XYZ file of C-alpha atoms in Angstrom:
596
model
C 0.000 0.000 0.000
C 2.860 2.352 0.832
C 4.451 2.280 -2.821
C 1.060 2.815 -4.367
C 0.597 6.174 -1.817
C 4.055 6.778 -3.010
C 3.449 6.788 -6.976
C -0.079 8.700 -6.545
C 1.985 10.939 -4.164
C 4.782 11.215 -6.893
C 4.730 10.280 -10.728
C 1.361 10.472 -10.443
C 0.435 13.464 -8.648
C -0.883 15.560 -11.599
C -3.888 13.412 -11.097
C -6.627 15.774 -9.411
C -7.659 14.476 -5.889
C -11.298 12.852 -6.951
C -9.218 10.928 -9.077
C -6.221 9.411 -6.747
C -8.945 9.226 -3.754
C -10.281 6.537 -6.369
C -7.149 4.835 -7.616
C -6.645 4.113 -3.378
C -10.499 3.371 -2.937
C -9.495 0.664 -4.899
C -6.390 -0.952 -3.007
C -8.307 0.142 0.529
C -11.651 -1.247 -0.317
C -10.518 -4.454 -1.423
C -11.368 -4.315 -4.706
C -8.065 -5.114 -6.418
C -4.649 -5.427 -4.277
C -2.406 -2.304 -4.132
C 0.228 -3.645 -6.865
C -2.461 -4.186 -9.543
C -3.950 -0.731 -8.905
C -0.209 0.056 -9.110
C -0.121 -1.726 -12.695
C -3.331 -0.032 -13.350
C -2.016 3.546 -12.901
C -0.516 3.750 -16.454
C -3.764 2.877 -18.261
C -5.854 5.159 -15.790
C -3.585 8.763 -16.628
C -4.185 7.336 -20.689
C -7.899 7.380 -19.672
C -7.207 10.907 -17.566
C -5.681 12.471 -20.753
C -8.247 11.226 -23.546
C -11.186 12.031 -21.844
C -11.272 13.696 -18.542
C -11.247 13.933 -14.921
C -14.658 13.336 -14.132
C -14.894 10.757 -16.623
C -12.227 9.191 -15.476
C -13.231 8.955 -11.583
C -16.685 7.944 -12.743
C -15.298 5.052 -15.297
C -13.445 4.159 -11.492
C -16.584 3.834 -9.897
C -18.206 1.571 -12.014
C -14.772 -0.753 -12.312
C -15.349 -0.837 -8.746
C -18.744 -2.236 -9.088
C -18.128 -4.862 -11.591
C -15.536 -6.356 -9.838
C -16.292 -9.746 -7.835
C -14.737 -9.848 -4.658
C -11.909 -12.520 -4.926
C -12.814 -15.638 -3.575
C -11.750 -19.583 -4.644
C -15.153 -19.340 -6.414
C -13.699 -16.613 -8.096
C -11.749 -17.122 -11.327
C -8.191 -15.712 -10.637
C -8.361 -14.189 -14.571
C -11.234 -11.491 -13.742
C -7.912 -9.796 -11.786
C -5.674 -10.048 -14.829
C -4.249 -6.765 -15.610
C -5.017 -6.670 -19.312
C -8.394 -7.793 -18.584
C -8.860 -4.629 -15.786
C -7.749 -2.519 -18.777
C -10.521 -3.713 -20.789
C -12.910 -3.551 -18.302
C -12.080 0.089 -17.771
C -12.576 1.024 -21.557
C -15.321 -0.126 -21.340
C -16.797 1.684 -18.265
C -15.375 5.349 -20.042
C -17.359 4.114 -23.270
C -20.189 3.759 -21.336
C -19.866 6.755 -18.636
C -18.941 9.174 -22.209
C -22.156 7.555 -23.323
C -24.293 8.462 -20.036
C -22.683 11.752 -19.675
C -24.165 13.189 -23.344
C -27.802 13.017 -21.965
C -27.900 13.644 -18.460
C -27.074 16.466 -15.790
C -25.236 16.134 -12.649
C -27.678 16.569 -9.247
C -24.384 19.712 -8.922
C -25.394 21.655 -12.295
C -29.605 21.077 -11.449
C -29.487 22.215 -8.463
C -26.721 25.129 -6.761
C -27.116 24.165 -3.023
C -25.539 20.349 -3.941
C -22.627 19.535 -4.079
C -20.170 16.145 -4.467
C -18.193 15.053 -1.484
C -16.191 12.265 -0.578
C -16.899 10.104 2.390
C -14.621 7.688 4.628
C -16.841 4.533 6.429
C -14.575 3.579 9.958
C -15.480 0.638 11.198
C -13.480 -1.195 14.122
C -11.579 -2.991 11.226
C -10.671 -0.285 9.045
C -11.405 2.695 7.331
C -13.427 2.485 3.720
C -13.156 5.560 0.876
C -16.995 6.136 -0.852
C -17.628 9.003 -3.162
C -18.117 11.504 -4.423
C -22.209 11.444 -3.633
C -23.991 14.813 -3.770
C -24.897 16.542 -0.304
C -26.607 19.326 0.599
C -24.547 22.223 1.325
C -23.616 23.767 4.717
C -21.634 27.181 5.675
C -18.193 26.015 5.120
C -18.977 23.934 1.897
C -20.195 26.982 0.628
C -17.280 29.370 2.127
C -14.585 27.358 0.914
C -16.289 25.656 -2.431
C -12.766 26.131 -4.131
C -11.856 23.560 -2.034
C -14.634 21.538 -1.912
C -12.266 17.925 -2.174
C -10.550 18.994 0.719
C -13.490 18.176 3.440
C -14.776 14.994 3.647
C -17.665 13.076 5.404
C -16.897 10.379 7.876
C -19.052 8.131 9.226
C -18.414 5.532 12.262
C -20.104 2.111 12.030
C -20.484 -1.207 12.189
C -18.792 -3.520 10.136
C -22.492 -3.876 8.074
C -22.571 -0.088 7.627
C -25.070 0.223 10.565
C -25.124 2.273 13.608
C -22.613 1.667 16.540
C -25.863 1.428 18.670
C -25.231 0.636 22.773
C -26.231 -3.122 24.138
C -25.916 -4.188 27.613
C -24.982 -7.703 26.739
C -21.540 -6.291 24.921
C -18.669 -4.327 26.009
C -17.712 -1.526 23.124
C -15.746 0.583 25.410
C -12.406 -0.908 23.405
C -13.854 0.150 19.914
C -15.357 3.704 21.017
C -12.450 4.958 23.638
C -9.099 2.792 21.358
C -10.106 2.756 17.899
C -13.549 5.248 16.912
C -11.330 7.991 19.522
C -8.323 7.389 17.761
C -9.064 8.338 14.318
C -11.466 11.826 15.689
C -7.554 12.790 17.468
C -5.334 11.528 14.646
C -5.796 12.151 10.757
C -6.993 9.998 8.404
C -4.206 9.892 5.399
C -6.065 9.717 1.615
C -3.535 10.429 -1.539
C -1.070 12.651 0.130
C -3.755 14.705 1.973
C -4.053 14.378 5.478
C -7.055 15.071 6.782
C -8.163 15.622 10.567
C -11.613 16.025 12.583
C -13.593 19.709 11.821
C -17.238 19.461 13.320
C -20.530 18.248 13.220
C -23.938 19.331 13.298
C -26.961 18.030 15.319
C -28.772 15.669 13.122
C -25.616 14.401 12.068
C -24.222 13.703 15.382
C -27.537 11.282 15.752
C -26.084 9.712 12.556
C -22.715 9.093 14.118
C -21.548 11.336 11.398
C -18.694 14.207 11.395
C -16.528 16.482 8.919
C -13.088 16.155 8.518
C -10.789 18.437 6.863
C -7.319 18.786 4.979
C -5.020 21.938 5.131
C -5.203 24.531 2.401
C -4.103 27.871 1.061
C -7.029 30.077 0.629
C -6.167 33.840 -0.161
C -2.904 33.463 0.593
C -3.007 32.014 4.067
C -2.497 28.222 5.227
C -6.260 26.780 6.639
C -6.220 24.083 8.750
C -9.279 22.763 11.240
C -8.540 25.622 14.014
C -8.474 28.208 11.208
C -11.309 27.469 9.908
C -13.187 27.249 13.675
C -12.193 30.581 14.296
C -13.436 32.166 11.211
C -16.855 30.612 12.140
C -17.004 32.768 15.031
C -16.122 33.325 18.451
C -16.167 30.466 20.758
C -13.957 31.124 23.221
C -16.667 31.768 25.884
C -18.175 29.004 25.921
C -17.060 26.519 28.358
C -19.337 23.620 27.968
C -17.895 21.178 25.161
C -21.574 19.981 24.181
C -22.359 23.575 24.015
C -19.320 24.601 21.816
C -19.960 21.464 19.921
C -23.726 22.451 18.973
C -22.616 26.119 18.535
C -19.766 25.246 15.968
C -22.145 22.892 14.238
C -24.387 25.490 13.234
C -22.426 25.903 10.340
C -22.476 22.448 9.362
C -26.188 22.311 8.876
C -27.287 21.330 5.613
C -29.411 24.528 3.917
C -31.038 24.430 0.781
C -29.901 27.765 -0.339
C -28.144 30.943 1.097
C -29.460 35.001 0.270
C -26.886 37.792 0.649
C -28.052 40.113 3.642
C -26.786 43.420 4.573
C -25.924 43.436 8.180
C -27.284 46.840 8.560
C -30.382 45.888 8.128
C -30.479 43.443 10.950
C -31.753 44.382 14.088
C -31.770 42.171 17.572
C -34.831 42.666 19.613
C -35.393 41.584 23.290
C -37.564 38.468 24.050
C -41.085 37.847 25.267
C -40.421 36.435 28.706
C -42.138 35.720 31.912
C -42.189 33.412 35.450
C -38.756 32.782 33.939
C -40.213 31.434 30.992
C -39.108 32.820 27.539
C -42.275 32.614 25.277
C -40.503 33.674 21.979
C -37.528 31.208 22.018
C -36.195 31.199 18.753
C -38.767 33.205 16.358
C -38.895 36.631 14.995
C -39.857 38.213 12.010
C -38.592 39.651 8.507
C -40.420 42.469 6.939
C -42.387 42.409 3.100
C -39.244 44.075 1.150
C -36.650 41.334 2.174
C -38.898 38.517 2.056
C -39.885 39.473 -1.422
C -36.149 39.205 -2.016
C -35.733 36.293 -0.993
C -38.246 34.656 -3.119
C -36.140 36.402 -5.827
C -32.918 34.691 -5.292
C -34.074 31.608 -3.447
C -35.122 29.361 -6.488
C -37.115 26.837 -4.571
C -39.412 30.052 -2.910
C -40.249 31.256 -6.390
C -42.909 28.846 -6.880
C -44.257 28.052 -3.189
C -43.848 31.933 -1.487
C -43.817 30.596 1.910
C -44.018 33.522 4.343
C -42.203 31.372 7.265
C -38.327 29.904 6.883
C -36.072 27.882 9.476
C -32.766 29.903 8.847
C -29.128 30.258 10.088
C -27.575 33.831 9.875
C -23.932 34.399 11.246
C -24.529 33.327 14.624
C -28.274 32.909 15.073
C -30.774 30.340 14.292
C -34.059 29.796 14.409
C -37.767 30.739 12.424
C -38.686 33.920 10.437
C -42.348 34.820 9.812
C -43.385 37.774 7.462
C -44.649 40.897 10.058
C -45.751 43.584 7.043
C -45.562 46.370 9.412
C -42.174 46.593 8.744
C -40.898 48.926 6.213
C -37.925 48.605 4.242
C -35.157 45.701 4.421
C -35.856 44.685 7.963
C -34.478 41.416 9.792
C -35.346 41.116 12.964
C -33.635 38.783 15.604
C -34.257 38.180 19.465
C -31.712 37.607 21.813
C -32.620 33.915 22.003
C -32.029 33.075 18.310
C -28.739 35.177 18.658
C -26.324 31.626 20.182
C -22.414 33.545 19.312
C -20.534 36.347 18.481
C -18.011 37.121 15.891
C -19.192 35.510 12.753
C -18.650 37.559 9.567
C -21.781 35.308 7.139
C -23.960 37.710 5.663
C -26.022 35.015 4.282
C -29.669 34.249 4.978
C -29.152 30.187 4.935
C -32.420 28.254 4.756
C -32.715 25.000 6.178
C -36.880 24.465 6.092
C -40.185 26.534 5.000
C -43.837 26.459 5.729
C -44.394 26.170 2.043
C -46.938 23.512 2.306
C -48.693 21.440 5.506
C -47.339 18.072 6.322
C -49.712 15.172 7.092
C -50.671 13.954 10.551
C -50.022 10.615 11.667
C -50.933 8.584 14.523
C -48.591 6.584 16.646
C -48.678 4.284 19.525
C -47.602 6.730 22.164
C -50.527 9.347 20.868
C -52.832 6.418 21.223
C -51.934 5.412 24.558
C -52.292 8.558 25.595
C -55.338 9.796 23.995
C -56.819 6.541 24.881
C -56.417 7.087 28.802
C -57.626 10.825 28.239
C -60.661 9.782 27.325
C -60.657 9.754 24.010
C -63.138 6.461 22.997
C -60.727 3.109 21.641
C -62.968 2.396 19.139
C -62.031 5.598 17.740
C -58.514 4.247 16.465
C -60.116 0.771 15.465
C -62.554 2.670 12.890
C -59.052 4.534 11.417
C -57.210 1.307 11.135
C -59.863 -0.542 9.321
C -60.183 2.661 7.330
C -56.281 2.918 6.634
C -56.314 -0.891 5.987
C -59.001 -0.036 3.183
C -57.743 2.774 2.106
C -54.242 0.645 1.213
C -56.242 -1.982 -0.293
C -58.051 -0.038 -2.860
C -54.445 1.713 -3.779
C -53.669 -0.752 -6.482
C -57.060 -0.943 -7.644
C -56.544 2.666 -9.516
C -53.798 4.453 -11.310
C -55.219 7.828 -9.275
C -55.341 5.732 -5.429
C -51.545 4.735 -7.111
C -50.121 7.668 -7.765
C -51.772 10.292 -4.840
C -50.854 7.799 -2.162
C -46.993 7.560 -3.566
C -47.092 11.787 -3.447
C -47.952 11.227 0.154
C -45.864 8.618 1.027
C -43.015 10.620 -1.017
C -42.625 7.366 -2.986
C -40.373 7.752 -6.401
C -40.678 11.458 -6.108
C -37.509 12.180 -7.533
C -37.743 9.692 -10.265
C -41.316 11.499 -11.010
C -43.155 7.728 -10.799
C -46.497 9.174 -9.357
C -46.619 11.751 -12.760
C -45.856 8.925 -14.730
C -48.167 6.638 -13.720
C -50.968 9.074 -14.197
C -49.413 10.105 -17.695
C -49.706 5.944 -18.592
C -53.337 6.452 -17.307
C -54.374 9.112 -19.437
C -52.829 7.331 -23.173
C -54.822 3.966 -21.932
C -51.936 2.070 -20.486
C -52.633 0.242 -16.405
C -49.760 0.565 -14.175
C -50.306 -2.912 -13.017
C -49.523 -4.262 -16.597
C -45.625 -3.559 -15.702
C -44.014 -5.483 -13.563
C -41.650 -2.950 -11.879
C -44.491 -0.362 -11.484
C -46.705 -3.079 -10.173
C -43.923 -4.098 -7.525
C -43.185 -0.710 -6.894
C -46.436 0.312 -5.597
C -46.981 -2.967 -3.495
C -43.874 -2.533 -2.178
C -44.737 0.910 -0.801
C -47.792 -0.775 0.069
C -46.548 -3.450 2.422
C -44.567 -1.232 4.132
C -47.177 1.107 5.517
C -48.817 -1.683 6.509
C -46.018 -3.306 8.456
C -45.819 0.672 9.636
C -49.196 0.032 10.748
C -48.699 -3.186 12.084
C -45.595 -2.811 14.386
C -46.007 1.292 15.111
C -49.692 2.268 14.709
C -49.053 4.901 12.113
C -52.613 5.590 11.070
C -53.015 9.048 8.543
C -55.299 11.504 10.130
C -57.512 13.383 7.214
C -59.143 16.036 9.652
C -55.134 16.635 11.171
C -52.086 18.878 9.739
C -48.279 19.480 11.145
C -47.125 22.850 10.657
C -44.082 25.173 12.248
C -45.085 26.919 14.881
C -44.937 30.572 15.499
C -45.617 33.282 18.199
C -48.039 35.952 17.987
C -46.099 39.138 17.116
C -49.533 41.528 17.038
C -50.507 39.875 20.601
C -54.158 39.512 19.582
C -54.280 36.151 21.050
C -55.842 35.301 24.368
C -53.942 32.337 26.612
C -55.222 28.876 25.607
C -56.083 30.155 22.133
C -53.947 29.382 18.873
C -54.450 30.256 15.159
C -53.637 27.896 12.770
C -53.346 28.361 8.922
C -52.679 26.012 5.805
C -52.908 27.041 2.235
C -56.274 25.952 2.329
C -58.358 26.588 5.187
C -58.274 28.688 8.758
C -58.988 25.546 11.378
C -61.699 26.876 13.563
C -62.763 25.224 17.198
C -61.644 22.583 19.883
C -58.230 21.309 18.841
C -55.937 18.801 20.005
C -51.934 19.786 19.810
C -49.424 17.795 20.557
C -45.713 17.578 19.716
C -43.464 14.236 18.890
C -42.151 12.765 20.812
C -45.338 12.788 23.295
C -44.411 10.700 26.403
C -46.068 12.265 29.283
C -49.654 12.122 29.394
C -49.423 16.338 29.715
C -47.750 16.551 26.434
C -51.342 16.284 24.721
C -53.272 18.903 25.115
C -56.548 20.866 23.903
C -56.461 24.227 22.902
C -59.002 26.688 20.987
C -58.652 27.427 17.378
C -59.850 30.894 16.518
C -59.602 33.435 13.097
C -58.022 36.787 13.758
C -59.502 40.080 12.463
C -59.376 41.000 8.460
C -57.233 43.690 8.943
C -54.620 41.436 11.325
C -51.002 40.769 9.870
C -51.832 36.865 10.793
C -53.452 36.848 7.989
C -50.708 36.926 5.565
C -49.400 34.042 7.064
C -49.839 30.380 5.972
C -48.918 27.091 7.225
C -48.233 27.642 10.615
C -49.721 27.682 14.230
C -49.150 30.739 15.864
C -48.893 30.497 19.535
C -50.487 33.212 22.140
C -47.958 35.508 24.031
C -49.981 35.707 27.202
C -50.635 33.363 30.024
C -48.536 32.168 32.879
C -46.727 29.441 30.998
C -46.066 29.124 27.065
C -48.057 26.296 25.037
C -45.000 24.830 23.390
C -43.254 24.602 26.450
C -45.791 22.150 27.836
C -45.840 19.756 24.895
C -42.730 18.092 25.276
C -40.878 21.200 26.487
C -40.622 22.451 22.705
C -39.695 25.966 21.622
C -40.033 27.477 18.316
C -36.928 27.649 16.827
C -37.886 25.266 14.435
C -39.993 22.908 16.088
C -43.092 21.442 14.141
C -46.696 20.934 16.178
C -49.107 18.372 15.444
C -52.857 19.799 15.023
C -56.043 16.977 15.041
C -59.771 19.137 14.305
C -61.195 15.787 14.330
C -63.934 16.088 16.973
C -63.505 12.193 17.885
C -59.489 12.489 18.815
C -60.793 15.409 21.196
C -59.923 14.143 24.812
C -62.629 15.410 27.444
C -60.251 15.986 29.717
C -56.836 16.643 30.147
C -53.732 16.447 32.635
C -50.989 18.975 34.191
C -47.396 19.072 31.206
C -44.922 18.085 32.957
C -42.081 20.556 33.637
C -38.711 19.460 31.751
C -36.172 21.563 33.238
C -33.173 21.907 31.353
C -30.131 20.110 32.776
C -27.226 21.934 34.016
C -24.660 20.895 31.236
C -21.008 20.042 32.172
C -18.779 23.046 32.600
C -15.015 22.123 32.544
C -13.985 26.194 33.887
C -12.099 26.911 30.761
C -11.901 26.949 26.930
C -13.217 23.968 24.891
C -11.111 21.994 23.028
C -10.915 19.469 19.761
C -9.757 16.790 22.289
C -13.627 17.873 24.553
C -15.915 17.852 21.409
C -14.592 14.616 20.043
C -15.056 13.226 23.960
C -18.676 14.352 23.435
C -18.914 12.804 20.415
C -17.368 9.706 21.926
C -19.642 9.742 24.509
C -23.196 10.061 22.901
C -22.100 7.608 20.493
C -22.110 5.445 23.147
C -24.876 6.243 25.058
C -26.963 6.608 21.595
């Protein structure tokens, strides 16, 4: 393995990155051993100089998946050199082919881009990639040097989770091996590249970003660099803290709008008994929203007046208030989490631009059920999901709406085509794939059904939720929009996950007056100001930075009655009395990956 680093480190070091991060992939993987990729080279820089460098690492990739793995019932010729060389001609032929109809996910769509990944397991560490991801802060920063950050993920040897079992010690892989490589580098073609950050839902993922040194304007990056220029964390003494902080700018957001600072303005918080009612919303005015939809391409179509956003060092949800004139931002303290950054960019990670279904589960159930709320309620919507699955294949339309729903083969555009088969006289059940396609989809809602209770609920919506910024509101009351309809009455909210029997509870549904700036709003709850205690707080101690709130009008999944929310006090978090570290965050990484 050494002399193959050495020749793509050396003779062959013209090659760009993607394409000696493949020629090891190959040795490291397992594919072929490291003196036949070494053989290889010379045919791979004639492939490099006829047609390309992103033919050429894509011609790579699909070597890669042609090739057996050896074994004796392997025939020992399949690893002949001059039959690898044919093998690759043929994969350019077929990649040049490929390429002169079809258009990278990275040229569709600006906020993707390709970036290589490393798999560690507690045998070794496996090169994938390039895939396309959605693009964060420093992706977007640094998108010169896009090859120089990669995507690691710790696992299994199968690929899945590291996940914690009392009948197995893992102490050895976590605390030796998984800590190991987060303090050390991980060496790919020359480069060598050590831990950066992670961000929230990643860190449930067992996910993290690693980065290589580079010059960028004329001064040498590496992973502390690039920290700082996020912003200042020097404050902070908490390493989960830091860690959360940092990762801000590793959150994946669909697009990013230039914002002048000036017009940003920080705004104190609605707060009382020690409670902060406003935790994580504020508001944008008419000008810069309309902006927004002007250079964020997915808003052009939908116009949603609410976004989940990141800007320097705040986070959290913007609704439209159109009393504000001009280019206004406003931020409260609580969305505000540090100091120092220098991003002028909007970032968008969500929007309100449509309502997301309601499902049922069995902790709603169990709850709703000892509320009050009559069983044979939930029997009546299983039969009637049950039904409604069965009669799914008996019509292109059933077909195709329930895939939409199920965001089946949306990508691949399956529901339109089904219905375009429909309309020139062709049945989707006629083709086999189609036909297996949809019962697929099929019988897994119902093992959903089956094993978790997930039952659709037609009078029910999710939406972001809000606070009232015009204070019209009275406590108990809420106002909840869609595209479609104002939901009027008796409502039960809840929020997921919904363990205590408090964290369902009933609230009243009322319109606002015509002349109210609610009414520009759509998909959302907005939440009342006043009262001793804020709503969101008491179903499952959520805030509204982000958080999504489950609404059912459906007068039978009313409960009569209803029980005290439990508290949820936030945990003091572990203070160490003094700067944060890399060695603390990967310790916290260590740590929840083993308590995960």
């Amino acid at each position: 393995m050494d002399l193959l680093i050495s020749a793509l480190c050396g003779r062959y070091s013209s090659f760009p990155f993607g394409l000696r991060f493949q020629a090891q992939r190959l040795a490291q993987n397992g594919y072929l051993t490291p003196a036949r990729v070494l053989e290889l080279l010379p045919c791979i820089l004639e492939t490099f100089d006829r047609s390309g460098s992103f033919t050429t690492v894509e011609a790579l990739r699909k070597l890669s998946r042609q090739l057996p793995f050896a074994g004796p019932d392997v025939d020992g010729k399949m690893f002949a050199i001059e039959h690898l060389k044919e093998l690759l001609g043929e994969t350019e032929k077929t990649t040049i082919r490929e390429l002169s109809h079809k258009f990278s996910a990275t040229e569709q769509h600006p906020h993707i881009g390709l970036v290589h990944k490393a798999l560690v397991t507690p045998a070794g560490v496996y090169l994938e990639g390039p895939e396309p991801e959605t693009k964060n802060r420093v992706l977007r920063t640094y998108s010169d040097h896009a090859d120089h950050f990669i995507r690691v993920t710790f696992s299994d040897e199968d690929g899945e989770r590291m996940s914690f079992d009392r009948f197995v010690s893992l102490g050895e892989i976590f605390h030796s091996r998984f800590k190991n490589v987060l303090d050390g580098v991980i060496p790919i073609s020359g480069r060598r590249f050590e831990f950066l950050g992670f961000s929230h839902s990643s860190l449930r993922d067992q996910t993290c970003w690693f980065m290589a040194p580079f010059e960028h304007h004329g001064v040498l990056l590496n992973a502390k660099a690039v920290i700082t220029n996020l912003g200042n964390f020097s404050a902070i003494q908490i390493p989960a803290k830091c860690a959360a902080r940092i990762g801000q700018a590793f959150s994946n957001t669909d697009g990013a709008v230039k914002k002048s600072p000036a017009t940003v303005k920080e705004v104190p918080d609605v707060e009382r008994n020690g409670r902060c009612f406003s935790d994580g919303v504020r508001t944008i005015s008419t000008e810069t929203l309309a902006m927004l939809w002007k250079e964020y391409a997915p808003a052009r179509k939908s116009k949603s007046t609410l976004y989940q956003i990141r800007f320097a060092g705040a986070k959290g949800m913007i609704s439209l208030d159109m009393r504000l004139e001009g280019e206004a931002l406003l931020l409260r303290r609580s969305m505000i989490k540090f100091t120092g950054s220098h991003a002028s960019d909007i970032e968008i990670c969500g929007s309100a631009s449509r309502p997301l279904p309601m499902y049922l589960n069995r902790q709603y159930i169990k709850i709703m059920e000892d509320l009050g709320v009559d069983p044979g309620v939930f029997m009546e919507l299983q039969n009637a999901a049950v039904e409604q699955l069965r009669r799914t294949t008996l019509s292109a339309v059933n077909a195709a709406s329930f895939l939409e729903r199920e965001l089946v083969g949306k990508t691949a555009r399956v529901p339109w085509f089904i219905r375009k088969l429909h309309s020139i006289g062709f049945a989707f059940l006629e083709d086999p794939f189609l036909r297996r396609t949809v019962e697929l989809a099929v019988l897994s809602q119902l093992r959903h059904l089956k094993h978790r209770s997930r039952m659709f609920v037609e009078q029910g919506v999710t939406l972001y939720g809000i606070i009232d910024e015009t204070d019209t509101l009275a406590e108990g009351e809420i106002h909840c929009r869609t595209d479609k309809e104002v939901i009027i009455g008796q409502v039960t909210i809840t929020q997921a996950p919904a363990l205590h029997p408090g964290d369902i509870q009933v609230a009243n549904a009322v319109d606002v007056p015509d002349e109210s700036p609610l009414n520009a709003l759509h998909n959302c709850i907005v939440f009342s100001p006043r009262g001793q205690r804020d709503l969101p707080s008491q179903l499952s101690g959520g805030d509204l930075d982000g958080d999504t709130y489950s609404v059912i009008y459906d007068p039978r999944l009313i409960p009569p009655r209803v029980v005290e929310p439990a508290d949820y006090p936030r945990v003091a978090p572990k203070d160490i009395g003094r700067p944060v570290t890399r060695k603390d965050i990967t310790d916290f990484f260590i740590d929840f990956m083993e308590n995960d």
